[in-house]
CSV table of C-alpha atoms in Angstrom, one decimal:
chain,number,residue,atom,x,y,z
A,1,UNK,CA,10.5,11.4,24.1
A,2,UNK,CA,12.5,10.7,27.2
A,3,UNK,CA,15.2,8.0,26.9
A,4,UNK,CA,14.2,5.8,29.8
A,5,UNK,CA,15.6,2.3,30.2
A,6,UNK,CA,12.9,-0.1,28.8
A,7,UNK,CA,12.8,-3.8,29.4
A,8,UNK,CA,10.7,-6.1,27.2
A,9,UNK,CA,9.7,-9.4,28.7
A,10,UNK,CA,9.1,-11.4,25.6
A,11,UNK,CA,10.8,-10.9,22.2
A,12,UNK,CA,8.2,-12.0,19.7
A,13,UNK,CA,6.9,-10.1,16.6
A,14,UNK,CA,5.2,-7.3,18.5
A,15,UNK,CA,8.3,-6.6,20.7
A,16,UNK,CA,10.4,-6.6,17.5
A,17,UNK,CA,8.0,-4.2,15.8
A,18,UNK,CA,7.9,-1.8,18.7
A,19,UNK,CA,11.7,-1.8,19.2
A,20,UNK,CA,12.2,-1.4,15.4
A,21,UNK,CA,9.9,1.7,15.5
A,22,UNK,CA,11.7,3.1,18.5
A,23,UNK,CA,15.1,2.7,16.9
A,24,UNK,CA,13.9,4.3,13.7
A,25,UNK,CA,12.7,7.3,15.7
A,26,UNK,CA,16.1,7.7,17.2
A,27,UNK,CA,15.7,5.9,20.5
A,28,UNK,CA,19.1,4.6,21.7
A,29,UNK,CA,19.5,0.9,21.4
A,30,UNK,CA,21.5,0.9,24.6
A,31,UNK,CA,18.4,1.9,26.6
A,32,UNK,CA,16.5,-1.2,25.5
A,33,UNK,CA,16.8,-4.7,26.9
A,34,UNK,CA,14.8,-7.8,25.9
A,35,UNK,CA,14.5,-11.2,27.5
A,36,UNK,CA,13.3,-14.4,25.9
A,37,UNK,CA,14.1,-18.1,26.3
A,38,UNK,CA,14.6,-18.5,22.5
A,39,UNK,CA,18.1,-17.5,21.2
A,40,UNK,CA,16.8,-17.2,17.7
A,41,UNK,CA,14.3,-14.4,18.7
A,42,UNK,CA,17.1,-12.5,20.5
A,43,UNK,CA,19.6,-12.7,17.7
A,44,UNK,CA,17.8,-10.2,15.5
A,45,UNK,CA,17.5,-7.7,18.4
A,46,UNK,CA,21.1,-8.1,19.3
A,47,UNK,CA,22.0,-7.3,15.7
A,48,UNK,CA,20.2,-4.0,16.2
A,49,UNK,CA,22.4,-3.2,19.2
A,50,UNK,CA,19.7,-4.0,21.8
A,51,UNK,CA,20.8,-5.8,24.9
A,52,UNK,CA,19.4,-9.3,25.3
A,53,UNK,CA,19.2,-11.9,28.0
A,54,UNK,CA,17.4,-15.1,28.8
A,55,UNK,CA,16.8,-13.9,32.4
A,56,UNK,CA,13.5,-11.9,32.9
A,57,UNK,CA,14.7,-10.7,36.3
A,58,UNK,CA,18.0,-9.4,34.9
A,59,UNK,CA,16.1,-7.5,32.2
A,60,UNK,CA,13.5,-5.9,34.5
A,61,UNK,CA,15.5,-5.1,37.6
A,62,UNK,CA,17.0,-1.8,36.6
A,63,UNK,CA,14.4,-0.8,34.0
A,64,UNK,CA,12.2,2.3,34.4
A,65,UNK,CA,9.5,0.8,32.1
A,66,UNK,CA,8.7,-2.9,31.9
A,67,UNK,CA,6.7,-4.1,28.9
A,68,UNK,CA,5.0,-7.5,29.3
A,69,UNK,CA,4.9,-8.9,25.8
A,70,UNK,CA,4.1,-12.6,26.4
A,71,UNK,CA,1.1,-14.7,25.5
A,72,UNK,CA,-1.7,-14.6,28.1
A,73,UNK,CA,-1.2,-18.2,29.1
A,74,UNK,CA,2.4,-17.5,29.9
A,75,UNK,CA,1.9,-14.3,31.8
A,76,UNK,CA,1.8,-15.9,35.3
A,77,UNK,CA,5.0,-17.8,34.7
A,78,UNK,CA,6.8,-14.7,33.3
A,79,UNK,CA,5.7,-12.6,36.2
A,80,UNK,CA,6.8,-15.2,38.7
A,81,UNK,CA,10.4,-14.5,37.7
A,82,UNK,CA,10.1,-10.8,38.6
A,83,UNK,CA,7.4,-10.8,41.3
A,84,UNK,CA,9.8,-9.9,44.1
A,85,UNK,CA,11.2,-6.8,42.4
A,86,UNK,CA,10.1,-3.4,43.5
A,87,UNK,CA,7.8,-2.0,40.8
A,88,UNK,CA,6.6,1.0,42.8
A,89,UNK,CA,8.7,3.4,40.6
A,90,UNK,CA,8.5,1.5,37.4
A,91,UNK,CA,5.9,2.0,34.7
A,92,UNK,CA,4.3,-1.4,33.8
A,93,UNK,CA,2.9,-1.8,30.3
A,94,UNK,CA,1.1,-5.0,29.1
A,95,UNK,CA,0.1,-5.9,25.6
A,96,UNK,CA,-1.5,-9.2,26.5
A,97,UNK,CA,-5.2,-9.7,25.8
A,98,UNK,CA,-7.4,-11.0,28.6
A,99,UNK,CA,-5.1,-9.9,31.5
A,100,UNK,CA,-6.7,-7.2,33.5
A,101,UNK,CA,-5.0,-4.5,35.6
A,102,UNK,CA,-6.3,-6.2,38.7
A,103,UNK,CA,-4.7,-9.5,37.6
A,104,UNK,CA,-1.4,-7.8,36.8
A,105,UNK,CA,-1.2,-6.3,40.2
A,106,UNK,CA,-2.0,-9.6,41.7
A,107,UNK,CA,1.0,-11.1,39.8
A,108,UNK,CA,3.2,-8.1,40.6
A,109,UNK,CA,2.1,-6.9,44.0
A,110,UNK,CA,4.3,-3.8,44.1
A,111,UNK,CA,3.2,-2.5,40.7
A,112,UNK,CA,1.4,0.9,40.9
A,113,UNK,CA,1.3,2.6,37.5
A,114,UNK,CA,-0.1,0.1,35.0
A,115,UNK,CA,-1.1,0.7,31.3
A,116,UNK,CA,-2.8,-1.9,29.1
A,117,UNK,CA,-2.2,-1.7,25.4
A,118,UNK,CA,-4.0,-3.6,22.6
A,119,UNK,CA,-1.9,-3.2,19.4
A,120,UNK,CA,-2.4,-5.0,16.1
A,121,UNK,CA,-0.2,-6.8,13.5
A,122,UNK,CA,0.1,-3.9,11.1
A,123,UNK,CA,2.4,-2.4,13.8
A,124,UNK,CA,5.0,-4.7,12.1
A,125,UNK,CA,4.9,-2.2,9.2
A,126,UNK,CA,4.6,0.9,11.5
A,127,UNK,CA,1.0,1.1,10.4
A,128,UNK,CA,-0.6,-0.1,13.6
A,129,UNK,CA,-3.6,1.0,15.6
A,130,UNK,CA,-3.5,0.6,19.4
A,131,UNK,CA,-5.9,1.3,22.2
A,132,UNK,CA,-4.5,2.3,25.6
A,133,UNK,CA,-5.9,2.2,29.1
A,134,UNK,CA,-4.1,3.7,32.1
A,135,UNK,CA,-5.0,3.0,35.7
A,136,UNK,CA,-5.6,5.9,38.1
A,137,UNK,CA,-2.0,5.8,39.4
A,138,UNK,CA,-0.6,6.8,36.0
A,139,UNK,CA,0.4,10.4,35.8
A,140,UNK,CA,0.6,12.5,32.6
A,141,UNK,CA,4.3,11.7,32.2
A,142,UNK,CA,3.5,7.9,32.2
A,143,UNK,CA,0.7,8.4,29.7
A,144,UNK,CA,2.9,10.5,27.4
A,145,UNK,CA,5.7,8.0,27.5
A,146,UNK,CA,3.4,5.1,26.7
A,147,UNK,CA,1.8,7.1,23.9
A,148,UNK,CA,5.3,7.9,22.4
A,149,UNK,CA,6.2,4.3,22.6
A,150,UNK,CA,3.2,3.0,20.6
A,151,UNK,CA,3.2,5.9,18.2
A,152,UNK,CA,6.5,4.7,17.0
A,153,UNK,CA,4.6,1.9,15.3
A,154,UNK,CA,1.3,3.6,14.3
A,155,UNK,CA,-1.6,5.5,15.8
A,156,UNK,CA,-3.2,5.3,19.2
A,157,UNK,CA,-6.4,6.1,21.1
A,158,UNK,CA,-6.9,6.4,24.8
A,159,UNK,CA,-9.7,4.6,26.5
A,160,UNK,CA,-11.7,5.9,29.5
A,161,UNK,CA,-12.5,2.4,30.9
A,162,UNK,CA,-10.6,-0.8,30.9
A,163,UNK,CA,-13.5,-2.8,29.5
A,164,UNK,CA,-13.1,-0.9,26.3
A,165,UNK,CA,-9.9,-2.8,25.7
A,166,UNK,CA,-12.1,-5.7,24.6
A,167,UNK,CA,-13.9,-3.6,22.1
A,168,UNK,CA,-10.6,-2.5,20.7
A,169,UNK,CA,-9.7,-6.2,20.3
A,170,UNK,CA,-12.8,-6.7,18.2
A,171,UNK,CA,-12.4,-3.4,16.3
A,172,UNK,CA,-8.7,-3.2,15.4
A,173,UNK,CA,-6.8,-6.0,17.2
A,174,UNK,CA,-8.5,-8.9,15.4
A,175,UNK,CA,-9.9,-7.0,12.3
A,176,UNK,CA,-6.9,-7.4,10.0
A,177,UNK,CA,-7.8,-11.1,10.0
A,178,UNK,CA,-11.4,-10.3,9.0
A,179,UNK,CA,-10.1,-8.3,6.1
A,180,UNK,CA,-7.7,-11.1,5.1
A,181,UNK,CA,-10.6,-13.6,5.2
A,182,UNK,CA,-12.7,-11.4,3.0
A,183,UNK,CA,-9.9,-11.0,0.5
A,184,UNK,CA,-9.1,-14.7,0.6
A,185,UNK,CA,-12.7,-15.5,-0.3
A,186,UNK,CA,-12.6,-13.0,-3.2
A,187,UNK,CA,-9.4,-14.4,-4.6
A,188,UNK,CA,-10.7,-17.9,-4.5
A,189,UNK,CA,-13.8,-16.8,-6.4
A,190,UNK,CA,-11.8,-14.8,-9.0
A,191,UNK,CA,-9.8,-17.9,-9.7
A,192,UNK,CA,-13.0,-20.0,-10.2
A,193,UNK,CA,-14.1,-17.3,-12.6
A,194,UNK,CA,-11.0,-18.0,-14.8
A,195,UNK,CA,-8.2,-15.6,-13.8
A,196,UNK,CA,-4.9,-16.9,-12.4
A,197,UNK,CA,-4.1,-16.5,-8.7
A,198,UNK,CA,-1.5,-13.8,-9.2
A,199,UNK,CA,-3.8,-11.6,-11.2
A,200,UNK,CA,-6.6,-12.2,-8.7
A,201,UNK,CA,-4.4,-11.1,-5.9
A,202,UNK,CA,-3.2,-8.0,-7.7
A,203,UNK,CA,-6.8,-7.0,-8.4
A,204,UNK,CA,-8.1,-7.3,-4.9
A,205,UNK,CA,-5.0,-6.0,-3.0
A,206,UNK,CA,-4.9,-2.8,-5.1
A,207,UNK,CA,-8.6,-2.4,-4.8
A,208,UNK,CA,-8.2,-2.8,-1.0
A,209,UNK,CA,-5.3,-0.3,-0.8
A,210,UNK,CA,-7.2,2.2,-2.9
A,211,UNK,CA,-10.4,1.9,-0.9
A,212,UNK,CA,-8.4,2.3,2.4
A,213,UNK,CA,-6.7,5.4,1.0
A,214,UNK,CA,-10.1,6.9,0.1
A,215,UNK,CA,-11.3,6.3,3.6
A,216,UNK,CA,-8.2,7.8,5.2
A,217,UNK,CA,-8.0,10.8,2.8
A,218,UNK,CA,-11.7,11.7,3.3
A,219,UNK,CA,-12.2,11.6,7.1
A,220,UNK,CA,-15.1,14.0,6.8
A,221,UNK,CA,-17.1,11.6,4.6
A,222,UNK,CA,-19.2,8.9,6.1
A,223,UNK,CA,-18.4,5.4,5.2
A,224,UNK,CA,-21.9,4.9,4.0
A,225,UNK,CA,-21.5,7.9,1.6
A,226,UNK,CA,-18.3,6.4,0.2
A,227,UNK,CA,-20.1,3.1,-0.4
A,228,UNK,CA,-23.0,4.9,-2.1
A,229,UNK,CA,-20.6,6.8,-4.4
A,230,UNK,CA,-19.4,3.4,-5.8
A,231,UNK,CA,-22.9,1.9,-6.0
A,232,UNK,CA,-24.8,3.1,-9.0
A,233,UNK,CA,-28.5,2.3,-8.9
A,234,UNK,CA,-29.3,-0.8,-10.8
A,235,UNK,CA,-25.6,-1.4,-11.6
A,236,UNK,CA,-23.2,-4.3,-10.9
A,237,UNK,CA,-22.0,-3.1,-7.5
A,238,UNK,CA,-25.6,-2.7,-6.4
A,239,UNK,CA,-26.3,-6.3,-7.4
A,240,UNK,CA,-23.4,-7.5,-5.3
A,241,UNK,CA,-24.3,-5.3,-2.3
A,242,UNK,CA,-27.8,-6.7,-2.5
A,243,UNK,CA,-26.5,-10.2,-2.0
A,244,UNK,CA,-24.6,-9.2,1.0
A,245,UNK,CA,-27.7,-7.6,2.5
A,246,UNK,CA,-29.9,-10.6,1.7
A,247,UNK,CA,-27.5,-12.7,3.7
A,248,UNK,CA,-27.4,-10.3,6.6
A,249,UNK,CA,-23.7,-9.3,6.3
A,250,UNK,CA,-24.2,-6.6,9.0
A,251,UNK,CA,-25.5,-9.2,11.4
A,252,UNK,CA,-22.7,-11.7,10.6
A,253,UNK,CA,-20.1,-9.0,11.3
A,254,UNK,CA,-21.9,-8.0,14.6
A,255,UNK,CA,-21.9,-11.6,15.8
A,256,UNK,CA,-18.2,-12.1,14.9
A,257,UNK,CA,-17.1,-9.0,16.8
A,258,UNK,CA,-19.3,-9.9,19.8
A,259,UNK,CA,-17.6,-13.3,19.8
A,260,UNK,CA,-14.2,-11.7,19.9
A,261,UNK,CA,-15.3,-9.6,22.9
A,262,UNK,CA,-16.8,-12.6,24.6
A,263,UNK,CA,-13.6,-14.6,24.2
A,264,UNK,CA,-11.5,-11.7,25.6
A,265,UNK,CA,-13.9,-11.6,28.6
A,266,UNK,CA,-13.6,-15.4,29.1
A,267,UNK,CA,-9.7,-15.1,29.0
A,268,UNK,CA,-9.9,-12.7,31.9
A,269,UNK,CA,-11.2,-15.6,34.0
A,270,UNK,CA,-8.6,-18.2,32.7
A,271,UNK,CA,-5.3,-16.5,33.2
């Protein structure tokens, strides 16, 4: 991976996760600068040797890659600070949902090479999954550098069309919360059945971790086959699965994921 000068506009959890992953992979801290109005968010990065500033313009001016890591509703304000800079030779990367390439180039008129990334919160543990879309102006070197950046905190996939970013939001960006909701409901029911909360949590989190490992370690096996291998005909698991099917779990999941996509599409008109 080339050691370009990278500027992060925004210093929240995702910025910290990416920077932590870069540093662990040997990226020099002196080649990273982060800007944020909050001193508390910058203190941790400064302790890692990363240069910090409250000035977005100062961060981005000499950078070869600028990472926009602010909330969608703050994107226009953040870009206003740097809109008069020359981005024609900078690689611009955005991790904000609902901000299209077209909108980014409106906010930063000189931007040419733009990549949108949709990561997820497991990136905080270097176990993330990110979808990336590059506009036509991005060359192979730009794509490779962006891939290396995000692979520092997990796995990636490239998308052929920008609209697929919204599908990634529903599939991996938001889905950790789906899993947490399912586990939360299970824990609550286990407690009602008489076990204490700690035991309930240990039971479900290890079952989840084990099930995930079975999926990862058996990529050639269909998910339906893995489910069937646990589901003996007429057994306890079959009884539970039957309840899910009676209540149209598949339809509920489909509607939830479609709602995530619809909200992402709506955000594209708001910010």
